[in-house]
Coordinates of C-alpha atoms in Angstrom, one line a residue:
Chain A
X22 CA 8.4 -67.1 -68.3
X23 CA 7.7 -63.4 -68.2
X24 CA 6.7 -61.6 -71.4
X25 CA 9.8 -60.0 -72.9
X26 CA 8.6 -56.4 -72.5
X27 CA 7.8 -57.1 -68.8
X28 CA 11.3 -58.6 -68.5
X29 CA 12.9 -55.5 -69.8
X30 CA 10.8 -53.3 -67.5
X31 CA 11.9 -55.4 -64.5
X32 CA 15.6 -55.3 -65.4
X33 CA 15.6 -51.6 -66.0
X34 CA 13.7 -51.1 -62.7
X35 CA 16.3 -53.2 -61.0
X36 CA 19.2 -51.0 -62.1
X37 CA 17.4 -47.9 -60.9
X38 CA 16.5 -49.6 -57.6
X39 CA 20.2 -50.3 -56.7
X40 CA 20.9 -46.6 -57.0
X41 CA 17.9 -45.3 -55.1
X42 CA 16.9 -47.8 -52.4
X43 CA 18.4 -49.7 -49.5
X44 CA 18.9 -53.3 -50.5
X45 CA 17.5 -56.3 -48.6
X46 CA 14.7 -54.4 -47.0
X47 CA 11.2 -54.2 -48.5
X48 CA 7.8 -52.9 -47.4
X49 CA 4.5 -54.6 -47.7
X50 CA 1.2 -52.9 -46.9
X51 CA -2.1 -54.5 -45.9
X52 CA -4.6 -51.8 -46.5
X53 CA -8.0 -52.3 -44.9
X54 CA -11.2 -50.5 -45.8
X55 CA -14.8 -51.0 -44.6
X56 CA -17.7 -50.8 -47.0
X57 CA -21.2 -52.2 -47.1
X58 CA -20.8 -54.0 -43.9
X59 CA -17.7 -55.9 -45.1
X60 CA -14.0 -55.5 -44.4
X61 CA -11.9 -55.3 -47.5
X62 CA -8.2 -55.4 -48.4
X63 CA -6.4 -53.7 -51.4
X64 CA -4.7 -56.2 -53.7
X65 CA -2.8 -56.0 -57.0
X66 CA -3.1 -58.8 -59.7
X67 CA 0.4 -59.5 -60.9
X68 CA 0.9 -59.3 -64.7
X69 CA 1.4 -62.6 -66.6
X70 CA 0.5 -64.6 -63.4
X71 CA -2.6 -65.8 -61.7
X72 CA -1.6 -64.5 -58.4
X73 CA -2.2 -61.4 -56.4
X74 CA 0.1 -59.3 -54.2
X75 CA 0.0 -56.6 -51.5
X76 CA 1.0 -53.1 -52.4
X77 CA 4.7 -52.7 -51.6
X78 CA 8.0 -51.2 -52.4
X79 CA 11.3 -50.1 -51.0
X80 CA 12.9 -47.5 -48.7
X81 CA 15.0 -44.7 -50.2
X82 CA 18.6 -44.5 -49.0
X83 CA 17.8 -41.4 -47.0
X84 CA 14.1 -42.0 -46.4
X85 CA 12.3 -42.7 -43.2
X86 CA 10.5 -46.1 -43.4
X87 CA 7.1 -44.5 -42.5
X88 CA 7.6 -41.9 -45.2
X89 CA 8.4 -44.7 -47.7
X90 CA 5.2 -46.6 -46.7
X91 CA 3.2 -43.4 -47.1
X92 CA 4.7 -42.7 -50.5
X93 CA 3.9 -46.3 -51.7
X94 CA 0.3 -46.0 -50.5
X95 CA -0.2 -42.6 -51.9
X96 CA 0.8 -44.0 -55.3
X97 CA -1.7 -46.9 -55.0
X98 CA -4.6 -45.1 -53.4
X99 CA -4.3 -41.4 -54.1
X100 CA -4.9 -40.8 -50.3
X101 CA -2.6 -38.7 -48.2
X102 CA -2.0 -39.0 -44.4
X103 CA -3.0 -42.6 -44.3
X104 CA -3.1 -44.2 -40.8
X105 CA -0.2 -46.7 -40.9
X106 CA 1.3 -49.0 -38.3
X107 CA 4.3 -51.4 -38.8
X108 CA 3.3 -54.7 -37.2
X109 CA 6.0 -57.3 -38.0
X110 CA 9.1 -58.2 -40.0
X111 CA 8.9 -61.1 -42.5
X112 CA 12.2 -62.8 -42.9
X113 CA 11.9 -66.4 -44.1
X114 CA 14.8 -67.5 -46.3
X115 CA 13.8 -67.7 -50.0
X116 CA 10.5 -65.8 -49.2
X117 CA 10.9 -63.7 -52.3
X118 CA 14.1 -64.7 -54.1
X119 CA 12.6 -67.8 -55.9
X120 CA 9.9 -65.6 -57.5
X121 CA 12.6 -64.3 -59.9
X122 CA 14.5 -67.5 -60.7
X123 CA 14.7 -66.9 -64.5
X124 CA 16.7 -63.6 -64.0
X125 CA 20.3 -62.9 -63.5
X126 CA 21.6 -63.1 -60.0
X127 CA 22.4 -59.4 -59.9
X128 CA 18.7 -58.6 -60.2
X129 CA 17.5 -56.4 -57.3
X130 CA 14.5 -58.6 -56.6
X131 CA 16.5 -61.8 -56.5
X132 CA 18.5 -60.7 -53.4
X133 CA 17.3 -61.8 -50.0
X134 CA 14.8 -59.4 -48.7
X135 CA 13.3 -59.0 -45.3
X136 CA 10.0 -57.2 -45.5
X137 CA 8.5 -54.8 -42.9
X138 CA 4.7 -55.3 -42.8
X139 CA 2.5 -52.3 -42.3
X140 CA -1.2 -52.3 -41.8
X141 CA -3.1 -49.2 -43.1
X142 CA -6.6 -48.2 -42.2
X143 CA -8.3 -46.0 -44.8
X144 CA -11.7 -44.4 -45.2
X145 CA -13.0 -46.5 -48.2
X146 CA -14.5 -43.6 -50.0
X147 CA -11.3 -41.6 -50.0
X148 CA -9.4 -44.3 -52.1
X149 CA -9.1 -44.6 -55.9
X150 CA -7.1 -47.7 -56.5
X151 CA -4.3 -47.2 -59.0
X152 CA -2.4 -50.1 -60.6
X153 CA 1.4 -50.2 -60.9
X154 CA 3.6 -51.1 -63.9
X155 CA 3.9 -54.8 -62.8
X156 CA 0.1 -55.4 -62.3
X157 CA -3.0 -55.7 -64.3
X158 CA -5.4 -54.3 -61.7
X159 CA -5.5 -52.9 -58.2
X160 CA -8.8 -53.5 -56.4
X161 CA -10.6 -54.0 -53.1
X162 CA -11.2 -57.6 -52.2
X163 CA -13.5 -58.9 -49.4
X164 CA -11.3 -60.5 -46.7
X165 CA -13.5 -63.7 -46.9
X166 CA -12.7 -64.1 -50.6
X167 CA -8.9 -63.6 -50.9
X168 CA -7.4 -65.2 -54.0
X169 CA -4.1 -67.0 -54.3
X170 CA -1.3 -64.7 -53.2
X171 CA 2.3 -64.4 -54.3
X172 CA 5.3 -65.3 -52.0
X173 CA 4.3 -65.0 -48.3
X174 CA 1.7 -62.3 -48.9
X175 CA -1.1 -64.5 -47.5
X176 CA 0.8 -65.0 -44.3
X177 CA 1.5 -61.2 -44.1
X178 CA -2.3 -60.5 -44.5
X179 CA -3.2 -63.1 -41.9
X180 CA -0.8 -61.6 -39.4
X181 CA -2.1 -58.1 -40.1
X182 CA -5.7 -59.2 -39.3
X183 CA -4.6 -60.9 -36.0
X184 CA -2.8 -57.7 -35.1
X185 CA -6.0 -55.6 -35.7
X186 CA -7.7 -58.1 -33.3
X187 CA -5.2 -57.6 -30.6
X188 CA -5.0 -53.9 -31.0
X189 CA -8.8 -53.2 -31.0
X190 CA -8.5 -51.9 -27.4
X191 CA -5.3 -49.8 -28.1
X192 CA -5.6 -48.2 -31.6
X193 CA -8.3 -46.0 -33.1
X194 CA -9.4 -48.8 -35.5
X195 CA -13.1 -48.0 -35.5
X196 CA -12.5 -44.3 -36.1
X197 CA -10.2 -44.9 -39.0
X198 CA -12.4 -47.5 -40.8
X199 CA -15.9 -46.1 -40.3
X200 CA -17.4 -43.1 -41.9
X201 CA -17.5 -40.0 -39.7
X202 CA -21.0 -40.8 -38.6
X203 CA -22.1 -44.4 -38.0
X204 CA -24.8 -46.5 -36.4
X205 CA -24.2 -48.9 -33.5
X206 CA -24.9 -51.9 -35.7
X207 CA -22.3 -50.8 -38.2
X208 CA -19.7 -50.4 -35.3
X209 CA -20.7 -53.8 -34.0
X210 CA -20.4 -55.5 -37.4
X211 CA -16.9 -54.0 -37.8
X212 CA -15.9 -55.4 -34.4
X213 CA -17.4 -58.8 -35.2
X214 CA -15.4 -59.1 -38.5
X215 CA -12.2 -58.1 -36.9
X216 CA -12.7 -60.4 -33.9
X217 CA -14.0 -63.2 -36.0
X218 CA -17.0 -63.9 -33.9
X219 CA -20.6 -62.8 -33.2
X220 CA -21.2 -60.4 -30.3
X221 CA -24.3 -60.1 -28.2
X222 CA -26.1 -56.8 -29.3
X223 CA -27.1 -55.7 -25.8
X224 CA -23.7 -56.3 -24.3
X225 CA -21.9 -54.5 -27.1
X226 CA -24.2 -51.5 -26.8
X227 CA -23.7 -51.3 -23.0
X228 CA -19.9 -51.6 -23.3
X229 CA -19.6 -49.0 -26.0
X230 CA -21.9 -46.6 -24.1
X231 CA -20.0 -47.4 -20.9
X232 CA -16.7 -46.4 -22.4
X233 CA -18.1 -42.9 -22.9
X234 CA -16.2 -42.4 -26.2
X235 CA -19.2 -41.8 -28.5
X236 CA -21.2 -38.6 -29.1
X237 CA -24.8 -39.4 -30.1
X238 CA -25.9 -37.2 -33.0
X239 CA -29.2 -35.4 -33.2
X240 CA -29.8 -37.0 -36.6
X241 CA -30.5 -40.7 -37.4
X242 CA -29.9 -42.9 -40.4
X243 CA -32.7 -42.4 -43.0
X244 CA -34.0 -44.8 -45.6
X245 CA -34.1 -48.2 -44.0
X246 CA -37.3 -50.3 -43.8
X247 CA -37.1 -50.3 -40.0
X248 CA -36.9 -47.7 -37.3
X249 CA -34.1 -45.2 -38.2
X250 CA -31.1 -46.1 -36.1
X251 CA -29.2 -43.4 -34.1
X252 CA -26.0 -42.0 -35.5
X253 CA -22.8 -41.7 -33.5
X254 CA -19.4 -40.1 -33.8
X255 CA -16.3 -40.8 -31.9
X256 CA -15.4 -38.1 -29.4
X257 CA -11.8 -37.4 -30.4
X258 CA -10.5 -36.3 -27.0
X259 CA -12.2 -39.1 -25.0
X260 CA -11.3 -41.8 -27.5
X261 CA -7.7 -40.8 -27.5
X262 CA -7.6 -40.6 -23.7
X263 CA -9.3 -44.1 -23.4
X264 CA -7.0 -45.7 -26.0
X265 CA -3.9 -44.4 -24.1
X266 CA -4.2 -47.0 -21.4
X267 CA -6.3 -49.4 -23.5
X268 CA -9.8 -50.5 -22.8
X269 CA -10.0 -52.7 -19.7
X270 CA -12.5 -55.2 -21.0
X271 CA -12.1 -57.9 -23.6
X272 CA -14.8 -59.0 -26.1
Chain B
X806 CA 38.4 -41.3 -30.2
X807 CA 38.6 -45.1 -29.9
X808 CA 41.8 -46.7 -28.5
X809 CA 44.0 -47.9 -31.4
X810 CA 43.7 -51.5 -30.5
X811 CA 39.9 -51.3 -30.3
X812 CA 39.9 -49.5 -33.7
X813 CA 41.9 -52.3 -35.3
X814 CA 39.5 -54.8 -33.8
X815 CA 36.4 -52.9 -35.2
X816 CA 38.0 -52.6 -38.7
X817 CA 38.9 -56.3 -38.9
X818 CA 35.4 -57.2 -37.7
X819 CA 33.9 -55.0 -40.4
X820 CA 35.7 -56.9 -43.2
X821 CA 34.5 -60.2 -41.8
X822 CA 30.9 -58.8 -41.5
X823 CA 30.7 -57.8 -45.1
X824 CA 31.4 -61.4 -46.1
X825 CA 29.2 -63.1 -43.6
X826 CA 26.1 -61.0 -42.8
X827 CA 23.3 -59.2 -44.6
X828 CA 24.1 -55.5 -44.6
X829 CA 21.7 -52.8 -43.4
X830 CA 19.8 -55.1 -41.0
X831 CA 20.8 -55.6 -37.4
X832 CA 19.2 -57.3 -34.3
X833 CA 18.9 -55.8 -30.8
X834 CA 17.7 -57.9 -27.9
X835 CA 16.0 -56.7 -24.7
X836 CA 16.5 -59.6 -22.3
X837 CA 14.3 -59.5 -19.2
X838 CA 14.9 -61.5 -16.1
X839 CA 13.1 -61.5 -12.7
X840 CA 15.0 -61.8 -9.5
X841 CA 14.4 -60.7 -5.8
X842 CA 11.1 -59.1 -6.7
X843 CA 12.6 -56.9 -9.4
X844 CA 12.6 -56.9 -13.2
X845 CA 16.0 -56.7 -14.8
X846 CA 17.5 -56.2 -18.2
X847 CA 20.8 -57.5 -19.5
X848 CA 23.1 -54.7 -20.6
X849 CA 26.7 -54.3 -21.9
X850 CA 29.0 -51.5 -21.0
X851 CA 30.7 -50.3 -24.2
X852 CA 34.5 -50.1 -24.1
X853 CA 36.1 -46.6 -24.0
X854 CA 32.7 -45.0 -23.5
X855 CA 30.4 -44.2 -20.6
X856 CA 27.4 -45.7 -22.3
X857 CA 25.7 -49.0 -22.3
X858 CA 24.1 -51.1 -25.0
X859 CA 21.7 -53.9 -25.6
X860 CA 23.1 -57.3 -26.7
X861 CA 22.9 -57.3 -30.5
X862 CA 24.3 -58.5 -33.8
X863 CA 23.6 -59.4 -37.4
X864 CA 21.9 -62.0 -39.5
X865 CA 24.0 -64.5 -41.6
X866 CA 23.4 -64.4 -45.3
X867 CA 21.6 -67.7 -45.1
X868 CA 20.4 -67.5 -41.5
X869 CA 16.8 -67.2 -40.3
X870 CA 16.4 -64.1 -38.2
X871 CA 15.1 -66.0 -35.1
X872 CA 18.2 -68.3 -35.3
X873 CA 20.4 -65.2 -35.5
X874 CA 18.8 -63.8 -32.4
X875 CA 19.1 -67.1 -30.6
X876 CA 22.7 -67.4 -31.5
X877 CA 23.5 -63.8 -30.3
X878 CA 21.7 -64.5 -27.0
X879 CA 23.4 -67.9 -26.5
X880 CA 26.8 -66.1 -26.8
X881 CA 25.8 -63.5 -24.2
X882 CA 23.9 -65.6 -21.7
X883 CA 25.0 -69.2 -22.2
X884 CA 21.3 -70.2 -22.3
X885 CA 19.7 -72.2 -25.1
X886 CA 16.1 -72.2 -26.3
X887 CA 15.5 -68.7 -25.0
X888 CA 11.9 -67.4 -25.4
X889 CA 12.1 -64.7 -28.0
X890 CA 9.6 -62.4 -29.8
X891 CA 10.4 -59.8 -32.4
X892 CA 8.3 -56.7 -31.5
X893 CA 9.3 -53.7 -33.7
X894 CA 11.7 -52.4 -36.3
X895 CA 13.8 -49.3 -35.5
X896 CA 14.6 -47.4 -38.6
X897 CA 15.4 -43.8 -37.8
X898 CA 17.9 -42.1 -40.2
X899 CA 21.3 -41.8 -38.5
X900 CA 20.1 -44.0 -35.6
X901 CA 23.5 -45.8 -35.6
X902 CA 25.7 -44.4 -38.4
X903 CA 26.9 -41.3 -36.4
X904 CA 28.3 -43.5 -33.6
X905 CA 31.2 -44.4 -35.9
X906 CA 32.0 -41.0 -37.4
X907 CA 35.8 -41.3 -37.1
X908 CA 35.9 -44.3 -39.4
X909 CA 36.1 -44.8 -43.1
X910 CA 32.8 -44.7 -45.0
X911 CA 33.2 -48.3 -46.0
X912 CA 33.1 -49.5 -42.4
X913 CA 30.2 -52.0 -41.9
X914 CA 28.8 -50.2 -38.9
X915 CA 28.7 -46.8 -40.6
X916 CA 26.1 -48.0 -43.1
X917 CA 22.5 -47.2 -42.5
X918 CA 21.0 -50.1 -40.4
X919 CA 17.5 -50.8 -39.5
X920 CA 17.3 -52.9 -36.4
X921 CA 14.8 -55.6 -35.6
X922 CA 14.0 -55.5 -31.9
X923 CA 13.5 -58.8 -30.0
X924 CA 12.4 -59.2 -26.4
X925 CA 13.6 -62.2 -24.6
X926 CA 12.3 -63.7 -21.4
X927 CA 14.7 -65.8 -19.4
X928 CA 14.8 -67.7 -16.2
X929 CA 17.3 -65.5 -14.3
X930 CA 19.2 -68.3 -12.6
X931 CA 19.9 -70.0 -16.0
X932 CA 21.9 -67.0 -17.3
X933 CA 25.6 -66.4 -16.9
X934 CA 26.3 -63.0 -18.6
X935 CA 29.3 -63.1 -20.9
X936 CA 30.9 -59.9 -22.3
X937 CA 31.7 -59.4 -26.0
X938 CA 34.9 -58.0 -27.6
X939 CA 33.5 -54.5 -27.7
X940 CA 32.4 -54.3 -24.1
X941 CA 33.9 -54.1 -20.6
X942 CA 31.1 -55.9 -18.8
X943 CA 27.8 -57.6 -19.4
X944 CA 25.3 -57.5 -16.4
X945 CA 21.8 -57.4 -15.1
X946 CA 20.5 -53.9 -14.4
X947 CA 17.2 -53.2 -12.6
X948 CA 14.8 -51.6 -15.0
X949 CA 14.4 -48.6 -12.6
X950 CA 18.1 -47.8 -12.7
X951 CA 19.0 -47.9 -16.4
X952 CA 22.1 -46.0 -17.2
X953 CA 22.8 -43.8 -20.3
X954 CA 22.4 -46.0 -23.4
X955 CA 24.0 -45.8 -26.8
X956 CA 22.2 -44.8 -30.0
X957 CA 18.4 -45.4 -29.8
X958 CA 18.8 -48.3 -27.3
X959 CA 16.9 -46.6 -24.6
X960 CA 13.9 -46.2 -26.9
X961 CA 14.2 -49.9 -27.9
X962 CA 14.1 -50.9 -24.3
X963 CA 11.1 -48.6 -23.6
X964 CA 9.2 -50.1 -26.5
X965 CA 10.0 -53.6 -25.4
X966 CA 8.5 -52.9 -21.9
X967 CA 5.4 -51.4 -23.4
X968 CA 5.1 -54.5 -25.6
X969 CA 5.2 -56.8 -22.5
X970 CA 2.5 -54.8 -21.0
X971 CA 0.2 -55.2 -24.0
X972 CA 1.0 -58.8 -24.4
X973 CA 0.4 -59.9 -20.7
X974 CA -2.9 -61.4 -21.8
X975 CA -1.5 -63.2 -24.8
X976 CA 2.0 -64.5 -24.1
X977 CA 3.3 -66.8 -21.4
X978 CA 5.2 -63.9 -19.7
X979 CA 4.6 -65.1 -16.1
X980 CA 5.7 -68.6 -16.9
X981 CA 8.9 -67.6 -18.7
X982 CA 10.1 -65.1 -16.0
X983 CA 9.2 -66.8 -12.8
X984 CA 10.8 -69.8 -11.2
X985 CA 9.0 -73.1 -11.8
X986 CA 7.1 -72.6 -8.4
X987 CA 6.1 -69.2 -7.1
X988 CA 3.9 -67.5 -4.6
X989 CA 0.9 -65.4 -5.5
X990 CA 2.6 -62.2 -4.1
X991 CA 5.6 -63.0 -6.5
X992 CA 3.3 -63.3 -9.4
X993 CA 1.4 -60.1 -8.4
X994 CA 4.7 -58.2 -8.1
X995 CA 5.8 -59.2 -11.6
X996 CA 2.4 -58.0 -13.0
X997 CA 2.7 -54.8 -11.1
X998 CA 6.2 -54.0 -12.4
X999 CA 5.2 -54.8 -16.0
X1000 CA 2.0 -52.8 -15.8
X1001 CA 3.6 -50.0 -13.9
X1002 CA 0.9 -49.8 -11.3
X1003 CA -0.2 -51.3 -8.0
X1004 CA -2.9 -53.9 -8.1
X1005 CA -5.4 -54.8 -5.4
X1006 CA -4.4 -58.0 -3.7
X1007 CA -7.8 -59.5 -3.4
X1008 CA -8.8 -58.8 -6.9
X1009 CA -5.6 -60.1 -8.3
X1010 CA -6.0 -63.3 -6.4
X1011 CA -9.6 -63.8 -7.5
X1012 CA -8.8 -63.1 -11.2
X1013 CA -5.8 -65.4 -11.2
X1014 CA -7.7 -68.3 -9.5
X1015 CA -10.7 -67.5 -11.8
X1016 CA -8.6 -68.0 -14.9
X1017 CA -8.0 -71.6 -13.8
X1018 CA -4.4 -71.7 -15.1
X1019 CA -2.5 -72.3 -11.8
X1020 CA -2.0 -75.6 -10.0
X1021 CA -1.7 -75.1 -6.2
X1022 CA 1.2 -77.1 -4.9
X1023 CA 1.1 -79.2 -1.7
X1024 CA 4.1 -77.4 -0.3
X1025 CA 4.5 -73.8 0.8
X1026 CA 7.4 -71.3 0.8
X1027 CA 9.4 -71.8 3.9
X1028 CA 11.6 -69.3 5.8
X1029 CA 9.6 -66.1 6.0
X1030 CA 8.7 -64.4 9.2
X1031 CA 5.0 -64.6 8.4
X1032 CA 2.7 -67.4 7.5
X1033 CA 4.2 -69.5 4.8
X1034 CA 2.6 -68.6 1.5
X1035 CA 1.3 -71.2 -0.9
X1036 CA 3.3 -72.2 -3.9
X1037 CA 1.8 -72.4 -7.4
X1038 CA 2.8 -73.7 -10.8
X1039 CA 1.3 -72.8 -14.2
X1040 CA -0.7 -75.6 -15.6
X1041 CA 0.9 -75.8 -19.1
X1042 CA -2.1 -77.1 -21.0
X1043 CA -4.6 -74.7 -19.4
X1044 CA -2.3 -71.7 -19.7
X1045 CA -1.6 -72.4 -23.4
X1046 CA -5.3 -72.8 -24.1
X1047 CA -6.2 -69.6 -22.2
X1048 CA -3.5 -67.5 -24.0
X1049 CA -4.6 -68.6 -27.4
X1050 CA -7.7 -66.3 -27.3
X1051 CA -6.1 -63.9 -24.8
X1052 CA -7.5 -63.3 -21.3
X1053 CA -10.8 -61.4 -21.5
X1054 CA -10.2 -59.0 -18.6
X1055 CA -7.8 -56.1 -18.3
X1056 CA -5.9 -55.1 -15.3

């Protein structure tokens, strides 16, 4: 059972939602960030329950769905102009309705919802996670240590990751997740995590240089024990042009 | 203005729809078939108007969305177990509402709808196109000769074709569109149409043989003026296994 004060909050929220949003359609966002050589996802810990959820919300009656997703993410992350892509609709019967069994049938959340999944790629350092009224905390979690998730949110996350894998050759995934300047090992690590496999260092280097989408910088990364590795930036024009047709080689 | 009898039909249908279906969510299907070396799409000519539309419909209150799409396609094509993939949600404000301006605001169709796009791959010879109550005709149209389309249906079609292009290495597109046995030139033609470009014959042959997903048949295609070309079939186990990780080479 929910705490009475949370219950009142949810019921009040439901009344407002019927007036403002389009029923039966929700939005769930899988927000990826890359930090310290690991890929992370932004999760909320639900109040009164030992489960976590993806940041999400609803679409205003006169709101474009991408605007709605941007608004939701701005509230959770503070970041504007987040790179967003819808990737799938999640429609199972009873995917969400059962989560609110103890409430009246007129409750907004108890209706059947189909959810439009978005993935978002953010620059980790731009984000300040902000909790929402139904959650205890909002934080980055390593994709290898994802806790128990509410409803079908685990399946939504899994599908988002598979989508990144398939779209590596078509979307500016590296550019959106890495810092402005990065080393070749950092880029390789990101690719390895998304692809879920180790890549040969020499082959990776040759392919990346062969694509002619990187500008080598005059500076190198300082501070390591070993030889300072070179820094690179994506060349925006060449990267965009190359993505347009997709890279011709697999990994 | 719609013909009065069509108007009554639409208004009666609207009343029924509010009872049976989930509002605000529609389904549009881009059905592809391959015949006589050309890729075709199944379209309906709307009654009283010089525009065409994709086969579509709505999701029952307790119906899974894939079941709804299958039901809609079975009605239009007579075919069961059609290969279906959802590929995108279409959500623009006023994408469909404006189409029914002359009707009362309570009309089902005049609400804001977001549409889940499915593409379907069918074996051309299995399909017998059947019109619906709102259309004059339902027929196969070559993808190079698509007529004016209603609402955002042209954009839905375009996106479906781009999706096929991207998924050629991941989905059994050749197998679903070609006859059981096919020649290498037929397979190459299908790839060329989907990719929107000519492919080198020798390279295509080498890649396809290299993938080890085809079984060469003992028979060859009879009746042509030239040397009878060999017939092939997809090897189901090898094709499925190869698609799982995606083919490593681009086109």
